[in-house]
PDB file of C-alpha atoms in Angstrom:
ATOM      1  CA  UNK A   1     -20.523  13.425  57.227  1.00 50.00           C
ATOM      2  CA  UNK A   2     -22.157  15.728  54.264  1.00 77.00           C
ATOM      3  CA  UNK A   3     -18.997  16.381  51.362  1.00 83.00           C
ATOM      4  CA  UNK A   4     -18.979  20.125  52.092  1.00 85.00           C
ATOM      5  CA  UNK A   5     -18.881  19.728  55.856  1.00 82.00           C
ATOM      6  CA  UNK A   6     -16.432  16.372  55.372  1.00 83.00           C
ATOM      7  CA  UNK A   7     -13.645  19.109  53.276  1.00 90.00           C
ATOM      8  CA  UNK A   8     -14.656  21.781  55.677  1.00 88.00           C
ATOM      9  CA  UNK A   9     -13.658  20.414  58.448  1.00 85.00           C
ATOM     10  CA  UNK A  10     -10.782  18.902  57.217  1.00 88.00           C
ATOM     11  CA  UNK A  11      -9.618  22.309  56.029  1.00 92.00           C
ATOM     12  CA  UNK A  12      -9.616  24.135  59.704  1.00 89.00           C
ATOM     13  CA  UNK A  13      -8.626  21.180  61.505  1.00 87.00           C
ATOM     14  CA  UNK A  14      -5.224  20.939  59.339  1.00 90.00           C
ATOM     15  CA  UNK A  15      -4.963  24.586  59.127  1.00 91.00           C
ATOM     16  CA  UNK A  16      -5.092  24.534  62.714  1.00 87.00           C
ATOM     17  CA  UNK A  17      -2.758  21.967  63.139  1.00 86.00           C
ATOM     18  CA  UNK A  18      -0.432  23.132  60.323  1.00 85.00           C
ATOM     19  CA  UNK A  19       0.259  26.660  61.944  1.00 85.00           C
ATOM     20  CA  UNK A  20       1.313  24.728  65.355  1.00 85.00           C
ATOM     21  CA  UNK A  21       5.123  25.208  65.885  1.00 81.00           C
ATOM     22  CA  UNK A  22       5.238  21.503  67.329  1.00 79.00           C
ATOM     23  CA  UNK A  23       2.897  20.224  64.071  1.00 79.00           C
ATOM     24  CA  UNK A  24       3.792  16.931  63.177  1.00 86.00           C
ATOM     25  CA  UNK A  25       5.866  16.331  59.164  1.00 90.00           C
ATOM     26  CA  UNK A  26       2.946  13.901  58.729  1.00 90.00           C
ATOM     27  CA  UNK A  27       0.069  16.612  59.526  1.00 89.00           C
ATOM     28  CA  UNK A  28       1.973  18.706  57.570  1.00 91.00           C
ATOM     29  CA  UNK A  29       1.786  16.574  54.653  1.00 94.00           C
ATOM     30  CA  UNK A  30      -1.647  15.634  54.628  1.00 94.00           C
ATOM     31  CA  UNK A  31      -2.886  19.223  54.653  1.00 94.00           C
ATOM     32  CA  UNK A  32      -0.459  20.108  52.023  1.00 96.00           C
ATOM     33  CA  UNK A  33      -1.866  17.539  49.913  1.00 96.00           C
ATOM     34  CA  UNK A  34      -5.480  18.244  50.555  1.00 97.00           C
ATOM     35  CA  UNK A  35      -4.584  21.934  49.437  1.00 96.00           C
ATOM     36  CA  UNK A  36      -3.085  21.176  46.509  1.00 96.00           C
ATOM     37  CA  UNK A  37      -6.080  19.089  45.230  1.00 96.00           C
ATOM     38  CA  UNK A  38      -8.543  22.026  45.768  1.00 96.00           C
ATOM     39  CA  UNK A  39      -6.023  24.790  44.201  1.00 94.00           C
ATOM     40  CA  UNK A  40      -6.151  21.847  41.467  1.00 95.00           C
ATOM     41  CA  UNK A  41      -9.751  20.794  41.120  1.00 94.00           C
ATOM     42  CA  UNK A  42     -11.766  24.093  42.618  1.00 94.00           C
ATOM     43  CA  UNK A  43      -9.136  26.937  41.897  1.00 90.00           C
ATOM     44  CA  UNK A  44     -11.766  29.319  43.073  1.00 89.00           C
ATOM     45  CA  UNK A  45     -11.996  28.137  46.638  1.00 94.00           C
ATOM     46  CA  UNK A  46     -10.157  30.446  48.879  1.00 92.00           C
ATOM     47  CA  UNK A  47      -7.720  28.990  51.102  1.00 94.00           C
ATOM     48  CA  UNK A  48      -5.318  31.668  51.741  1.00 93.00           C
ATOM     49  CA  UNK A  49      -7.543  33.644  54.961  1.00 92.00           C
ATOM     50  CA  UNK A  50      -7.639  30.257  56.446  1.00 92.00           C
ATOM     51  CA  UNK A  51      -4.394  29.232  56.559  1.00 91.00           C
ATOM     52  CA  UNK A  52      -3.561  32.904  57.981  1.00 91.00           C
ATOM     53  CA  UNK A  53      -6.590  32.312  60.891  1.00 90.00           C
ATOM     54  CA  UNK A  54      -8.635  29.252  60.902  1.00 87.00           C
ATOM     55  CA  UNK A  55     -10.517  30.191  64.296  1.00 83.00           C
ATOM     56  CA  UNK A  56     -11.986  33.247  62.241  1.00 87.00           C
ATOM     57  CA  UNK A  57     -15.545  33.157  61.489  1.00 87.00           C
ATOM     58  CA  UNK A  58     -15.124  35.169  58.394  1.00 91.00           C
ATOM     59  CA  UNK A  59     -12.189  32.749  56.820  1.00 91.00           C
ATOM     60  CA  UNK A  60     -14.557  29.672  57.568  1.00 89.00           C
ATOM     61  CA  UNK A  61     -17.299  31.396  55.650  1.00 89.00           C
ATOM     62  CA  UNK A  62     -15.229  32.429  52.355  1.00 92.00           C
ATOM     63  CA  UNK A  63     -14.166  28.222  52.277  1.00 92.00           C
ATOM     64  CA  UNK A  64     -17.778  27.031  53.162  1.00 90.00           C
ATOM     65  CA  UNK A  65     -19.037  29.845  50.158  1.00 92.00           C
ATOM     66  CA  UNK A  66     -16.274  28.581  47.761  1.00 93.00           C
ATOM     67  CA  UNK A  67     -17.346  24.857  48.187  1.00 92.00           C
ATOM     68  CA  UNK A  68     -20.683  25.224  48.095  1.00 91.00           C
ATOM     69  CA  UNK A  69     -19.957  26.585  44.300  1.00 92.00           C
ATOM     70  CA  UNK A  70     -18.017  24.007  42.889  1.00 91.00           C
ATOM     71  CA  UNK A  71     -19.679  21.467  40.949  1.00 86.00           C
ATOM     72  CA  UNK A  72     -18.337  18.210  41.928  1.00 87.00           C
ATOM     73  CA  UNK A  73     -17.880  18.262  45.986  1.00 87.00           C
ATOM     74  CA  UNK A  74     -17.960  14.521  46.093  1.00 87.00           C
ATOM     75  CA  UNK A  75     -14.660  14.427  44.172  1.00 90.00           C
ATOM     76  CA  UNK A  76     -13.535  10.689  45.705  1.00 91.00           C
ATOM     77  CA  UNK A  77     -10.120  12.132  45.677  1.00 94.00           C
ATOM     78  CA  UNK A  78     -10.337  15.476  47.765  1.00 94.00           C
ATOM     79  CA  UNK A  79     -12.736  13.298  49.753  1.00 91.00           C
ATOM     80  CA  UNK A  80     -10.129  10.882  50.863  1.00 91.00           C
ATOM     81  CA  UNK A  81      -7.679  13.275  51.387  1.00 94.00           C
ATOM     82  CA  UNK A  82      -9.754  15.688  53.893  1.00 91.00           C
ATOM     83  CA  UNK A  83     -10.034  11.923  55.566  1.00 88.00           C
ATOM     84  CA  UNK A  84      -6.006  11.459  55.796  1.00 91.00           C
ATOM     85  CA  UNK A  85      -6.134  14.924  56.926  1.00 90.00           C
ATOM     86  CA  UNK A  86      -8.358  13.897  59.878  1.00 82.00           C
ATOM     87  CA  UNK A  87      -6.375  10.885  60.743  1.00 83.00           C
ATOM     88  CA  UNK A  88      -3.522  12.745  60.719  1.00 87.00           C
ATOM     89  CA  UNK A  89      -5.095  15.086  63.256  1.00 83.00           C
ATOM     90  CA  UNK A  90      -6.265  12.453  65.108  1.00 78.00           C
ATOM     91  CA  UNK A  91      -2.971  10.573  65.904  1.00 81.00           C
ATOM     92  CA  UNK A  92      -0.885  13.699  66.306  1.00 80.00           C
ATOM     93  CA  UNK A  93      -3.037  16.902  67.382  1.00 73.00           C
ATOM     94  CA  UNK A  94      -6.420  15.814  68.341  1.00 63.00           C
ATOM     95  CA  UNK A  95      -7.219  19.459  69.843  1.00 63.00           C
ATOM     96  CA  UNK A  96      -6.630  20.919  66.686  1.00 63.00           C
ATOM     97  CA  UNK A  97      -9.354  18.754  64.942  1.00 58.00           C
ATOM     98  CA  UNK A  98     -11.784  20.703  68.028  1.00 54.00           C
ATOM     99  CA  UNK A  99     -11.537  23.754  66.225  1.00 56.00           C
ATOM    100  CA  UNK A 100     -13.679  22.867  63.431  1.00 57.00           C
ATOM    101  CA  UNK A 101     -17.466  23.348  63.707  1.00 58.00           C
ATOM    102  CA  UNK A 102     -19.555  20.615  62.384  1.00 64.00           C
ATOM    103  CA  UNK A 103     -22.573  20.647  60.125  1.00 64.00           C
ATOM    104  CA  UNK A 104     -24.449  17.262  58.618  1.00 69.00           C
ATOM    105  CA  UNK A 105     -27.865  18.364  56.954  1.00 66.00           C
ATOM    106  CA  UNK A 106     -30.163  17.542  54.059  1.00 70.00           C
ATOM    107  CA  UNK A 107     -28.828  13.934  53.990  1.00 72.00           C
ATOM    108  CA  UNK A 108     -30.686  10.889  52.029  1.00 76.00           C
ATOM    109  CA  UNK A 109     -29.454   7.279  52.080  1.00 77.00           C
ATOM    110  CA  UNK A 110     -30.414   4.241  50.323  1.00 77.00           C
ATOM    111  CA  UNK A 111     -29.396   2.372  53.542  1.00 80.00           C
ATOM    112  CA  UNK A 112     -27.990   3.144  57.047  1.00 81.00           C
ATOM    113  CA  UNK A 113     -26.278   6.242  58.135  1.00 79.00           C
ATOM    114  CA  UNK A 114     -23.590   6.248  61.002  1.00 79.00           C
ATOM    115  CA  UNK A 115     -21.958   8.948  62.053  1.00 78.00           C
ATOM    116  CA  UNK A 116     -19.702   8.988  64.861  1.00 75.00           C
ATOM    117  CA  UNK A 117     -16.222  10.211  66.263  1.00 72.00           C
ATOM    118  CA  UNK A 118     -16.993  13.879  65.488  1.00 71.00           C
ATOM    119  CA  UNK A 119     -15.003  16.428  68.233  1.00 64.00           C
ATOM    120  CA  UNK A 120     -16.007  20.057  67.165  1.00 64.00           C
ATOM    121  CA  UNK A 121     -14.988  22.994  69.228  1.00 56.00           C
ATOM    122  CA  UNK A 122     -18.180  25.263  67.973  1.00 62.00           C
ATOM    123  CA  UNK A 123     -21.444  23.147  67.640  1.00 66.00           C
ATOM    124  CA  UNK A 124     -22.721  20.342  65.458  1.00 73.00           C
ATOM    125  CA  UNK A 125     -25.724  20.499  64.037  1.00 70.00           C
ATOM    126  CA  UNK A 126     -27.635  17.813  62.734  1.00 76.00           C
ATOM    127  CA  UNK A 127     -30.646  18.033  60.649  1.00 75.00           C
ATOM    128  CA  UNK A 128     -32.484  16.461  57.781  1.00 79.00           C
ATOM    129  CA  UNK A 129     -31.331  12.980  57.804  1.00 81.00           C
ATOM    130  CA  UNK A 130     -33.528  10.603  56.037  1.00 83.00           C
ATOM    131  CA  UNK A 131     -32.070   6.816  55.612  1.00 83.00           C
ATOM    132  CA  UNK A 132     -33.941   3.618  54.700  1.00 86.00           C
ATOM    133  CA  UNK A 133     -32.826   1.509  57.313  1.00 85.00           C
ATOM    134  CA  UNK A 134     -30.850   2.604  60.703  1.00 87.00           C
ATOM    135  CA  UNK A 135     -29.336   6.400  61.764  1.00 86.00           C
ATOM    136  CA  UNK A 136     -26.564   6.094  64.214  1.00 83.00           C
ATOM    137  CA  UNK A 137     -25.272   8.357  65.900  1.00 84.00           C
ATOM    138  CA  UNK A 138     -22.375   8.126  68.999  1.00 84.00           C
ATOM    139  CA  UNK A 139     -19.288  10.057  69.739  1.00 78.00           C
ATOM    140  CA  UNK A 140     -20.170  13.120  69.592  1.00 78.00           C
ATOM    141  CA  UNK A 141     -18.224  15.740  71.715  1.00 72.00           C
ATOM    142  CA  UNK A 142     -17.984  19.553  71.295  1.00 69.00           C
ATOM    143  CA  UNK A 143     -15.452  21.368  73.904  1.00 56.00           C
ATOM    144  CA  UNK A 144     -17.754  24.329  73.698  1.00 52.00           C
ATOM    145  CA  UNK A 145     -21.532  23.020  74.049  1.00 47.00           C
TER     146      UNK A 145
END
């Protein structure tokens, strides 16, 4: 998954989760974290409207803009976390990882590309995906097609 749409995604899926009376301590945890290393790293990203309402269009936009002006979006670490956030998800709220959109685009590997296990509740789009050997692509389910 592209860096911006990786974080992204991460973001509204834990927001999501998060704001869930029955949200599990360890989804909890994981989002907190991922916050805390954007307020850290990108101060200028916007979290704030998307913690209030992560199904609005509007909130999902001012993230996606902030990201998309930072300079280092494959930070390893913020990268990693939006992945614990997913796991997280995963294991204890997998609905709540439906309510993030999914976008993978202008991607160029050196070798094979997999991507698979995505659940989106809006679409995903795939486009652009160049890779010197094999693209593979399974899992994919959207509860909204």
């Amino acid at each position: 998954m592209e860096a911006i749409s990786l974080i992204l995604s991460a973001v509204i899926a834990g927001a999501s989760a998060a704001l869930k009376p029955t949200a599990e301590q360890a989804v909890k945890d994981a989002y907190d974290g991922l916050k805390a290393l954007i307020r850290k790293k990108w101060n200028r990203v916007q979290l704030a409207p998307i913690d209030q309402d992560p199904s609005s269009e509007a909130s999902k936009a001012l993230v996606k803009e902030g990201l998309q002006k930072v300079d280092d979006v494959h930070d390893r670490e913020v990268l990693e976390q939006s992945k614990k956030v997913f796991e997280a998800v995963k294991q204890h709220d997998p609905a709540a990882a439906a309510e993030a959109g999914v976008t993978i685009q202008d991607l160029d590997a050196g070798a094979s590309v997999n991507i698979e296990d995505i659940i989106a509740q809006g679409s995903i789009q795939i486009s652009r995906i160049k890779a010197a050997q094999d693209i593979n692509i399974k899992g994919l389910r959207t509860t909204n097609p």
